[in-house]
């Protein structure tokens, strides 16, 4: 039990630093239209490339992020990155509309989406990116 507590504390500290150290990555899963076989959009998937532990599955850190309150800054970070990438893709495919799916978290007490500030943040983010 002590070893588990030490592990979780270390993971929490590492996760807090992961954003600053740019260890979190966004991978984009293409979504293809079944109607015409063309690219329709992407799903943004968060990944953590830990400098010592290697790839850490979201299964192993998302619940920790929720428990520690880190899910809100991580969620806003991935949303910002996804919008940046979508704007770049839209610039390359100006003739076609694409969409980006981003999975956010369910915990309403921690979710900035339930905050009135989120609406303003979203408007600022998307107006700057042209998305």
PDB file of C-alpha atoms in Angstrom, residues 7-123:
ATOM      1  CA  UNK A   7       3.880   5.806  -7.002  1.00  0.00           C
ATOM      2  CA  UNK A   8       0.710   7.935  -7.188  1.00  0.00           C
ATOM      3  CA  UNK A   9       2.426  10.899  -5.551  1.00  0.00           C
ATOM      4  CA  UNK A  10       5.315  10.665  -8.008  1.00  0.00           C
ATOM      5  CA  UNK A  11       2.913  10.362 -10.941  1.00  0.00           C
ATOM      6  CA  UNK A  12       0.972  13.398  -9.715  1.00  0.00           C
ATOM      7  CA  UNK A  13       4.161  15.469  -9.477  1.00  0.00           C
ATOM      8  CA  UNK A  14       5.282  14.277 -12.909  1.00  0.00           C
ATOM      9  CA  UNK A  15       1.889  15.072 -14.424  1.00  0.00           C
ATOM     10  CA  UNK A  16       1.965  18.595 -13.004  1.00  0.00           C
ATOM     11  CA  UNK A  17       5.319  19.148 -14.721  1.00  0.00           C
ATOM     12  CA  UNK A  18       4.301  17.408 -17.953  1.00  0.00           C
ATOM     13  CA  UNK A  19       2.451  20.433 -19.312  1.00  0.00           C
ATOM     14  CA  UNK A  20       5.369  22.772 -18.660  1.00  0.00           C
ATOM     15  CA  UNK A  21       7.888  20.336 -20.078  1.00  0.00           C
ATOM     16  CA  UNK A  22       5.773  19.682 -23.170  1.00  0.00           C
ATOM     17  CA  UNK A  23       5.650  15.958 -22.510  1.00  0.00           C
ATOM     18  CA  UNK A  24       1.976  15.738 -23.446  1.00  0.00           C
ATOM     19  CA  UNK A  25       1.239  15.149 -27.093  1.00  0.00           C
ATOM     20  CA  UNK A  26      -1.851  15.224 -29.246  1.00  0.00           C
ATOM     21  CA  UNK A  27      -2.248  12.474 -31.806  1.00  0.00           C
ATOM     22  CA  UNK A  28      -4.871  12.884 -34.493  1.00  0.00           C
ATOM     23  CA  UNK A  29      -6.979   9.944 -35.587  1.00  0.00           C
ATOM     24  CA  UNK A  30      -8.450  10.604 -39.035  1.00  0.00           C
ATOM     25  CA  UNK A  31     -12.190  10.222 -39.435  1.00  0.00           C
ATOM     26  CA  UNK A  32     -13.264   9.158 -42.908  1.00  0.00           C
ATOM     27  CA  UNK A  33     -16.719   9.676 -44.361  1.00  0.00           C
ATOM     28  CA  UNK A  34     -18.514   6.397 -45.085  1.00  0.00           C
ATOM     29  CA  UNK A  35     -20.467   8.134 -47.827  1.00  0.00           C
ATOM     30  CA  UNK A  36     -17.537   9.136 -50.030  1.00  0.00           C
ATOM     31  CA  UNK A  37     -14.384   7.720 -48.420  1.00  0.00           C
ATOM     32  CA  UNK A  38     -12.874  11.198 -47.986  1.00  0.00           C
ATOM     33  CA  UNK A  39     -11.345  12.722 -44.902  1.00  0.00           C
ATOM     34  CA  UNK A  40     -14.104  14.327 -42.841  1.00  0.00           C
ATOM     35  CA  UNK A  41     -12.200  15.313 -39.715  1.00  0.00           C
ATOM     36  CA  UNK A  42     -10.055  14.162 -36.844  1.00  0.00           C
ATOM     37  CA  UNK A  43     -10.273  13.015 -33.265  1.00  0.00           C
ATOM     38  CA  UNK A  44      -7.709  14.564 -30.936  1.00  0.00           C
ATOM     39  CA  UNK A  45      -6.157  11.991 -28.602  1.00  0.00           C
ATOM     40  CA  UNK A  46      -3.894  12.941 -25.725  1.00  0.00           C
ATOM     41  CA  UNK A  47      -0.695  11.001 -25.084  1.00  0.00           C
ATOM     42  CA  UNK A  48       2.018  11.366 -22.457  1.00  0.00           C
ATOM     43  CA  UNK A  49       5.618  10.667 -23.366  1.00  0.00           C
ATOM     44  CA  UNK A  50       7.306  10.527 -19.966  1.00  0.00           C
ATOM     45  CA  UNK A  51      11.093  11.126 -20.143  1.00  0.00           C
ATOM     46  CA  UNK A  52      11.891   8.160 -17.882  1.00  0.00           C
ATOM     47  CA  UNK A  53       8.849   5.887 -18.056  1.00  0.00           C
ATOM     48  CA  UNK A  54       8.210   6.221 -21.776  1.00  0.00           C
ATOM     49  CA  UNK A  55       4.691   6.169 -23.158  1.00  0.00           C
ATOM     50  CA  UNK A  56       2.030   6.366 -20.440  1.00  0.00           C
ATOM     51  CA  UNK A  57      -1.446   5.349 -21.514  1.00  0.00           C
ATOM     52  CA  UNK A  58      -4.306   7.800 -20.931  1.00  0.00           C
ATOM     53  CA  UNK A  59      -5.943   4.998 -18.957  1.00  0.00           C
ATOM     54  CA  UNK A  60      -3.133   5.433 -16.432  1.00  0.00           C
ATOM     55  CA  UNK A  61      -3.187   9.220 -16.090  1.00  0.00           C
ATOM     56  CA  UNK A  62      -6.628  10.632 -16.928  1.00  0.00           C
ATOM     57  CA  UNK A  63      -8.228   9.463 -13.678  1.00  0.00           C
ATOM     58  CA  UNK A  64      -5.219  10.829 -11.775  1.00  0.00           C
ATOM     59  CA  UNK A  65      -5.670  14.153 -13.574  1.00  0.00           C
ATOM     60  CA  UNK A  66      -9.344  14.189 -12.567  1.00  0.00           C
ATOM     61  CA  UNK A  67      -8.547  13.329  -8.941  1.00  0.00           C
ATOM     62  CA  UNK A  68      -5.901  16.057  -8.645  1.00  0.00           C
ATOM     63  CA  UNK A  69      -7.696  18.830 -10.522  1.00  0.00           C
ATOM     64  CA  UNK A  70      -5.178  18.737 -13.376  1.00  0.00           C
ATOM     65  CA  UNK A  71      -7.873  17.706 -15.840  1.00  0.00           C
ATOM     66  CA  UNK A  72      -9.032  21.294 -16.376  1.00  0.00           C
ATOM     67  CA  UNK A  73      -5.671  22.729 -17.505  1.00  0.00           C
ATOM     68  CA  UNK A  74      -4.933  19.580 -19.514  1.00  0.00           C
ATOM     69  CA  UNK A  75      -8.346  19.777 -21.177  1.00  0.00           C
ATOM     70  CA  UNK A  76      -7.884  23.415 -22.103  1.00  0.00           C
ATOM     71  CA  UNK A  77      -4.390  22.656 -23.403  1.00  0.00           C
ATOM     72  CA  UNK A  78      -5.590  19.849 -25.685  1.00  0.00           C
ATOM     73  CA  UNK A  79      -8.505  21.972 -26.884  1.00  0.00           C
ATOM     74  CA  UNK A  80      -6.124  24.799 -27.808  1.00  0.00           C
ATOM     75  CA  UNK A  81      -3.739  22.429 -29.624  1.00  0.00           C
ATOM     76  CA  UNK A  82      -6.588  20.762 -31.490  1.00  0.00           C
ATOM     77  CA  UNK A  83      -7.932  24.130 -32.662  1.00  0.00           C
ATOM     78  CA  UNK A  84      -4.455  25.162 -33.821  1.00  0.00           C
ATOM     79  CA  UNK A  85      -4.080  21.955 -35.810  1.00  0.00           C
ATOM     80  CA  UNK A  86      -7.560  22.205 -37.293  1.00  0.00           C
ATOM     81  CA  UNK A  87      -6.817  25.753 -38.463  1.00  0.00           C
ATOM     82  CA  UNK A  88      -3.641  24.494 -40.172  1.00  0.00           C
ATOM     83  CA  UNK A  89      -5.549  21.666 -41.861  1.00  0.00           C
ATOM     84  CA  UNK A  90      -8.306  24.005 -42.973  1.00  0.00           C
ATOM     85  CA  UNK A  91      -5.660  26.224 -44.551  1.00  0.00           C
ATOM     86  CA  UNK A  92      -4.410  23.245 -46.582  1.00  0.00           C
ATOM     87  CA  UNK A  93      -7.895  22.133 -47.611  1.00  0.00           C
ATOM     88  CA  UNK A  94      -9.680  25.450 -48.056  1.00  0.00           C
ATOM     89  CA  UNK A  95     -12.247  23.887 -50.357  1.00  0.00           C
ATOM     90  CA  UNK A  96     -13.494  21.462 -47.713  1.00  0.00           C
ATOM     91  CA  UNK A  97     -14.864  21.751 -44.193  1.00  0.00           C
ATOM     92  CA  UNK A  98     -13.254  19.515 -41.594  1.00  0.00           C
ATOM     93  CA  UNK A  99     -14.184  18.902 -37.973  1.00  0.00           C
ATOM     94  CA  UNK A 100     -12.204  18.049 -34.868  1.00  0.00           C
ATOM     95  CA  UNK A 101     -13.549  15.872 -32.068  1.00  0.00           C
ATOM     96  CA  UNK A 102     -12.069  16.434 -28.628  1.00  0.00           C
ATOM     97  CA  UNK A 103     -13.134  14.279 -25.708  1.00  0.00           C
ATOM     98  CA  UNK A 104     -13.493  16.336 -22.593  1.00  0.00           C
ATOM     99  CA  UNK A 105     -14.142  15.075 -19.094  1.00  0.00           C
ATOM    100  CA  UNK A 106     -17.360  14.207 -17.343  1.00  0.00           C
ATOM    101  CA  UNK A 107     -16.692  15.625 -13.887  1.00  0.00           C
ATOM    102  CA  UNK A 108     -18.887  18.723 -13.846  1.00  0.00           C
ATOM    103  CA  UNK A 109     -17.307  20.038 -10.654  1.00  0.00           C
ATOM    104  CA  UNK A 110     -13.893  20.249 -12.359  1.00  0.00           C
ATOM    105  CA  UNK A 111     -14.975  21.011 -15.889  1.00  0.00           C
ATOM    106  CA  UNK A 112     -14.360  24.548 -17.098  1.00  0.00           C
ATOM    107  CA  UNK A 113     -17.151  23.963 -19.610  1.00  0.00           C
ATOM    108  CA  UNK A 114     -19.650  24.481 -16.804  1.00  0.00           C
ATOM    109  CA  UNK A 115     -17.950  27.791 -15.986  1.00  0.00           C
ATOM    110  CA  UNK A 116     -19.236  31.028 -17.537  1.00  0.00           C
ATOM    111  CA  UNK A 117     -15.610  31.845 -18.396  1.00  0.00           C
ATOM    112  CA  UNK A 118     -15.418  28.880 -20.764  1.00  0.00           C
ATOM    113  CA  UNK A 119     -17.727  30.519 -23.286  1.00  0.00           C
ATOM    114  CA  UNK A 120     -15.473  33.570 -23.445  1.00  0.00           C
ATOM    115  CA  UNK A 121     -12.362  31.355 -23.665  1.00  0.00           C
ATOM    116  CA  UNK A 122     -13.886  29.330 -26.511  1.00  0.00           C
ATOM    117  CA  UNK A 123     -14.844  32.443 -28.477  1.00  0.00           C
TER     118      UNK A 123
END
